[in-house]
C-alpha cells in the first residue's frame, strides 16, 4: 500500500507547479521565436522591394546624366563614366546577390531546423536567472520612437 503524507503531497504540488512555470516559460520563448522568424522574413521582403526601387531610381538618374553629357558634347566622358558605373553596379549587384543567397540559405536552414525541432539553436534558452514573472520592463519608448522616425 502506498502511503502519502502531507509533506510528500506538498512536495509533489510544488514540483508540479515548478514544472508548469517552466512549461509556460518555454511556451513564451517559442512564441517569441515564431515572431522573430516572421519579422526576419518581412524584413527580407521589405529589403528586396527597396533595393528594386533603388535600382529603378539609379537607372533613371544615370540615364538623365548620360543624356545631359551627350547634349554637351561630352560623349567620351559619359561613355567612360557609364562603363565605370555599370562595372561598379554589376560588382555590387553580384555581391548583394551572393549576400542575399547566403542569408536566404541561413534563413531556410533555420526555418527547417525550427520546423524539425521546434526551436532555433542560435537562441539558447537559459535556465538560470529570473523567470518571466519576476522581470519588470521599463516603459520608456523614446528610443523606440526615435527609431521609428528614422
PDB file of C-alpha atoms in Angstrom:
ATOM      1  CA  UNK A   1       0.000   0.000   0.000  1.00  0.00           C
ATOM      2  CA  UNK A   2       1.255   3.488  -0.906  1.00  0.00           C
ATOM      3  CA  UNK A   3       1.081   5.994   1.899  1.00  0.00           C
ATOM      4  CA  UNK A   4       1.033   9.709   1.053  1.00  0.00           C
ATOM      5  CA  UNK A   5       1.857  12.095   3.814  1.00  0.00           C
ATOM      6  CA  UNK A   6       1.045  15.737   3.909  1.00  0.00           C
ATOM      7  CA  UNK A   7       4.746  16.622   3.393  1.00  0.00           C
ATOM      8  CA  UNK A   8       5.203  14.423   0.322  1.00  0.00           C
ATOM      9  CA  UNK A   9       1.947  15.676  -1.134  1.00  0.00           C
ATOM     10  CA  UNK A  10       3.127  19.279  -0.631  1.00  0.00           C
ATOM     11  CA  UNK A  11       6.459  18.459  -2.326  1.00  0.00           C
ATOM     12  CA  UNK A  12       4.635  16.905  -5.264  1.00  0.00           C
ATOM     13  CA  UNK A  13       2.441  20.001  -5.641  1.00  0.00           C
ATOM     14  CA  UNK A  14       5.498  22.279  -5.606  1.00  0.00           C
ATOM     15  CA  UNK A  15       7.261  20.112  -8.175  1.00  0.00           C
ATOM     16  CA  UNK A  16       4.238  20.180 -10.488  1.00  0.00           C
ATOM     17  CA  UNK A  17       3.872  23.946 -10.020  1.00  0.00           C
ATOM     18  CA  UNK A  18       7.552  24.463 -10.906  1.00  0.00           C
ATOM     19  CA  UNK A  19       7.157  22.297 -13.995  1.00  0.00           C
ATOM     20  CA  UNK A  20       4.114  24.333 -15.058  1.00  0.00           C
ATOM     21  CA  UNK A  21       6.102  27.582 -14.719  1.00  0.00           C
ATOM     22  CA  UNK A  22       8.947  26.138 -16.797  1.00  0.00           C
ATOM     23  CA  UNK A  23       6.443  24.982 -19.427  1.00  0.00           C
ATOM     24  CA  UNK A  24       4.908  28.461 -19.581  1.00  0.00           C
ATOM     25  CA  UNK A  25       8.383  29.999 -19.969  1.00  0.00           C
ATOM     26  CA  UNK A  26       9.204  27.604 -22.811  1.00  0.00           C
ATOM     27  CA  UNK A  27       5.884  28.343 -24.488  1.00  0.00           C
ATOM     28  CA  UNK A  28       6.570  32.077 -24.335  1.00  0.00           C
ATOM     29  CA  UNK A  29      10.073  31.547 -25.763  1.00  0.00           C
ATOM     30  CA  UNK A  30       8.625  29.563 -28.682  1.00  0.00           C
ATOM     31  CA  UNK A  31       6.104  32.325 -29.357  1.00  0.00           C
ATOM     32  CA  UNK A  32       8.933  34.869 -29.337  1.00  0.00           C
ATOM     33  CA  UNK A  33      10.981  32.766 -31.746  1.00  0.00           C
ATOM     34  CA  UNK A  34       7.991  32.467 -34.095  1.00  0.00           C
ATOM     35  CA  UNK A  35       7.526  36.225 -34.085  1.00  0.00           C
ATOM     36  CA  UNK A  36      11.245  36.748 -34.713  1.00  0.00           C
ATOM     37  CA  UNK A  37      11.146  34.423 -37.719  1.00  0.00           C
ATOM     38  CA  UNK A  38       8.134  36.266 -39.114  1.00  0.00           C
ATOM     39  CA  UNK A  39       9.846  39.625 -38.617  1.00  0.00           C
ATOM     40  CA  UNK A  40      13.041  38.428 -40.302  1.00  0.00           C
ATOM     41  CA  UNK A  41      11.055  37.230 -43.283  1.00  0.00           C
ATOM     42  CA  UNK A  42       9.119  40.508 -43.534  1.00  0.00           C
ATOM     43  CA  UNK A  43      12.378  42.459 -43.256  1.00  0.00           C
ATOM     44  CA  UNK A  44      13.937  40.424 -46.074  1.00  0.00           C
ATOM     45  CA  UNK A  45      10.917  41.083 -48.303  1.00  0.00           C
ATOM     46  CA  UNK A  46      10.981  44.799 -47.483  1.00  0.00           C
ATOM     47  CA  UNK A  47      14.717  44.988 -48.215  1.00  0.00           C
ATOM     48  CA  UNK A  48      14.287  43.325 -51.617  1.00  0.00           C
ATOM     49  CA  UNK A  49      11.475  45.718 -52.505  1.00  0.00           C
ATOM     50  CA  UNK A  50      13.538  48.761 -51.540  1.00  0.00           C
ATOM     51  CA  UNK A  51      16.587  47.503 -53.460  1.00  0.00           C
ATOM     52  CA  UNK A  52      14.448  47.098 -56.575  1.00  0.00           C
ATOM     53  CA  UNK A  53      13.124  50.645 -56.157  1.00  0.00           C
ATOM     54  CA  UNK A  54      16.670  51.940 -55.669  1.00  0.00           C
ATOM     55  CA  UNK A  55      17.819  50.241 -58.871  1.00  0.00           C
ATOM     56  CA  UNK A  56      14.970  51.877 -60.795  1.00  0.00           C
ATOM     57  CA  UNK A  57      15.893  55.295 -59.395  1.00  0.00           C
ATOM     58  CA  UNK A  58      19.593  54.755 -60.148  1.00  0.00           C
ATOM     59  CA  UNK A  59      18.744  53.806 -63.711  1.00  0.00           C
ATOM     60  CA  UNK A  60      16.628  56.929 -64.169  1.00  0.00           C
ATOM     61  CA  UNK A  61      19.281  59.244 -62.707  1.00  0.00           C
ATOM     62  CA  UNK A  62      22.054  57.606 -64.714  1.00  0.00           C
ATOM     63  CA  UNK A  63      20.034  57.924 -67.905  1.00  0.00           C
ATOM     64  CA  UNK A  64      19.403  61.624 -67.200  1.00  0.00           C
ATOM     65  CA  UNK A  65      23.098  62.263 -66.557  1.00  0.00           C
ATOM     66  CA  UNK A  66      24.099  60.459 -69.738  1.00  0.00           C
ATOM     67  CA  UNK A  67      21.581  62.470 -71.780  1.00  0.00           C
ATOM     68  CA  UNK A  68      22.884  65.719 -70.316  1.00  0.00           C
ATOM     69  CA  UNK A  69      26.505  64.812 -71.012  1.00  0.00           C
ATOM     70  CA  UNK A  70      25.721  63.761 -74.573  1.00  0.00           C
ATOM     71  CA  UNK A  71      23.943  67.038 -75.196  1.00  0.00           C
ATOM     72  CA  UNK A  72      27.016  68.996 -74.095  1.00  0.00           C
ATOM     73  CA  UNK A  73      29.493  67.088 -76.336  1.00  0.00           C
ATOM     74  CA  UNK A  74      30.994  65.070 -73.508  1.00  0.00           C
ATOM     75  CA  UNK A  75      30.131  61.720 -75.036  1.00  0.00           C
ATOM     76  CA  UNK A  76      33.528  60.190 -74.404  1.00  0.00           C
ATOM     77  CA  UNK A  77      33.428  61.174 -70.747  1.00  0.00           C
ATOM     78  CA  UNK A  78      29.844  59.989 -70.455  1.00  0.00           C
ATOM     79  CA  UNK A  79      30.690  56.624 -72.020  1.00  0.00           C
ATOM     80  CA  UNK A  80      33.639  56.139 -69.664  1.00  0.00           C
ATOM     81  CA  UNK A  81      31.523  57.112 -66.699  1.00  0.00           C
ATOM     82  CA  UNK A  82      28.688  54.848 -67.793  1.00  0.00           C
ATOM     83  CA  UNK A  83      31.091  51.956 -68.242  1.00  0.00           C
ATOM     84  CA  UNK A  84      32.668  52.501 -64.811  1.00  0.00           C
ATOM     85  CA  UNK A  85      29.303  52.869 -63.134  1.00  0.00           C
ATOM     86  CA  UNK A  86      27.989  49.767 -64.906  1.00  0.00           C
ATOM     87  CA  UNK A  87      31.005  47.740 -63.808  1.00  0.00           C
ATOM     88  CA  UNK A  88      30.705  49.022 -60.261  1.00  0.00           C
ATOM     89  CA  UNK A  89      26.968  48.360 -60.113  1.00  0.00           C
ATOM     90  CA  UNK A  90      27.443  44.894 -61.610  1.00  0.00           C
ATOM     91  CA  UNK A  91      30.046  44.128 -58.957  1.00  0.00           C
ATOM     92  CA  UNK A  92      27.771  45.498 -56.226  1.00  0.00           C
ATOM     93  CA  UNK A  93      24.758  43.559 -57.517  1.00  0.00           C
ATOM     94  CA  UNK A  94      26.815  40.374 -57.667  1.00  0.00           C
ATOM     95  CA  UNK A  95      27.988  40.914 -54.097  1.00  0.00           C
ATOM     96  CA  UNK A  96      24.452  41.737 -52.913  1.00  0.00           C
ATOM     97  CA  UNK A  97      23.088  38.673 -54.711  1.00  0.00           C
ATOM     98  CA  UNK A  98      25.674  36.468 -53.005  1.00  0.00           C
ATOM     99  CA  UNK A  99      24.837  38.008 -49.636  1.00  0.00           C
ATOM    100  CA  UNK A 100      21.113  37.617 -50.243  1.00  0.00           C
ATOM    101  CA  UNK A 101      21.601  33.983 -51.271  1.00  0.00           C
ATOM    102  CA  UNK A 102      23.699  33.354 -48.167  1.00  0.00           C
ATOM    103  CA  UNK A 103      21.115  34.957 -45.899  1.00  0.00           C
ATOM    104  CA  UNK A 104      18.331  33.063 -47.698  1.00  0.00           C
ATOM    105  CA  UNK A 105      20.168  29.782 -47.151  1.00  0.00           C
ATOM    106  CA  UNK A 106      20.705  30.544 -43.476  1.00  0.00           C
ATOM    107  CA  UNK A 107      17.082  31.608 -43.062  1.00  0.00           C
ATOM    108  CA  UNK A 108      15.792  28.484 -44.821  1.00  0.00           C
ATOM    109  CA  UNK A 109      18.077  26.300 -42.715  1.00  0.00           C
ATOM    110  CA  UNK A 110      16.848  27.987 -39.532  1.00  0.00           C
ATOM    111  CA  UNK A 111      13.265  27.533 -40.709  1.00  0.00           C
ATOM    112  CA  UNK A 112      13.842  23.822 -41.470  1.00  0.00           C
ATOM    113  CA  UNK A 113      15.540  23.426 -38.120  1.00  0.00           C
ATOM    114  CA  UNK A 114      12.675  25.173 -36.382  1.00  0.00           C
ATOM    115  CA  UNK A 115      10.074  23.036 -38.158  1.00  0.00           C
ATOM    116  CA  UNK A 116      12.003  19.883 -37.309  1.00  0.00           C
ATOM    117  CA  UNK A 117      12.882  20.614 -33.705  1.00  0.00           C
ATOM    118  CA  UNK A 118      10.507  23.366 -32.681  1.00  0.00           C
ATOM    119  CA  UNK A 119      13.336  25.688 -31.628  1.00  0.00           C
ATOM    120  CA  UNK A 120      16.247  27.680 -33.003  1.00  0.00           C
ATOM    121  CA  UNK A 121      19.699  26.675 -31.833  1.00  0.00           C
ATOM    122  CA  UNK A 122      21.096  30.228 -32.014  1.00  0.00           C
ATOM    123  CA  UNK A 123      18.812  31.393 -29.230  1.00  0.00           C
ATOM    124  CA  UNK A 124      19.870  29.341 -26.203  1.00  0.00           C
ATOM    125  CA  UNK A 125      17.262  29.020 -23.507  1.00  0.00           C
ATOM    126  CA  UNK A 126      18.838  29.968 -20.217  1.00  0.00           C
ATOM    127  CA  UNK A 127      17.540  28.028 -17.252  1.00  0.00           C
ATOM    128  CA  UNK A 128      19.332  30.334 -14.850  1.00  0.00           C
ATOM    129  CA  UNK A 129      18.212  33.806 -13.930  1.00  0.00           C
ATOM    130  CA  UNK A 130      14.804  35.220 -13.196  1.00  0.00           C
ATOM    131  CA  UNK A 131      11.606  33.751 -14.553  1.00  0.00           C
ATOM    132  CA  UNK A 132       9.309  35.777 -16.758  1.00  0.00           C
ATOM    133  CA  UNK A 133       7.081  36.516 -13.765  1.00  0.00           C
ATOM    134  CA  UNK A 134       9.962  38.250 -11.978  1.00  0.00           C
ATOM    135  CA  UNK A 135      11.014  40.531 -14.858  1.00  0.00           C
ATOM    136  CA  UNK A 136       9.812  44.129 -14.764  1.00  0.00           C
ATOM    137  CA  UNK A 137      10.134  46.094 -18.013  1.00  0.00           C
ATOM    138  CA  UNK A 138      10.685  49.848 -18.228  1.00  0.00           C
ATOM    139  CA  UNK A 139       8.135  51.575 -20.421  1.00  0.00           C
ATOM    140  CA  UNK A 140      10.460  54.272 -21.823  1.00  0.00           C
ATOM    141  CA  UNK A 141       9.550  54.480 -25.501  1.00  0.00           C
ATOM    142  CA  UNK A 142      11.732  57.441 -26.526  1.00  0.00           C
ATOM    143  CA  UNK A 143      14.388  55.294 -28.215  1.00  0.00           C
ATOM    144  CA  UNK A 144      11.698  53.295 -29.988  1.00  0.00           C
ATOM    145  CA  UNK A 145      10.025  56.482 -31.245  1.00  0.00           C
ATOM    146  CA  UNK A 146      13.386  57.834 -32.485  1.00  0.00           C
ATOM    147  CA  UNK A 147      13.974  54.560 -34.323  1.00  0.00           C
ATOM    148  CA  UNK A 148      10.570  54.784 -35.987  1.00  0.00           C
ATOM    149  CA  UNK A 149      11.230  58.383 -37.078  1.00  0.00           C
ATOM    150  CA  UNK A 150      14.414  57.321 -38.862  1.00  0.00           C
TER     151      UNK A 150
END
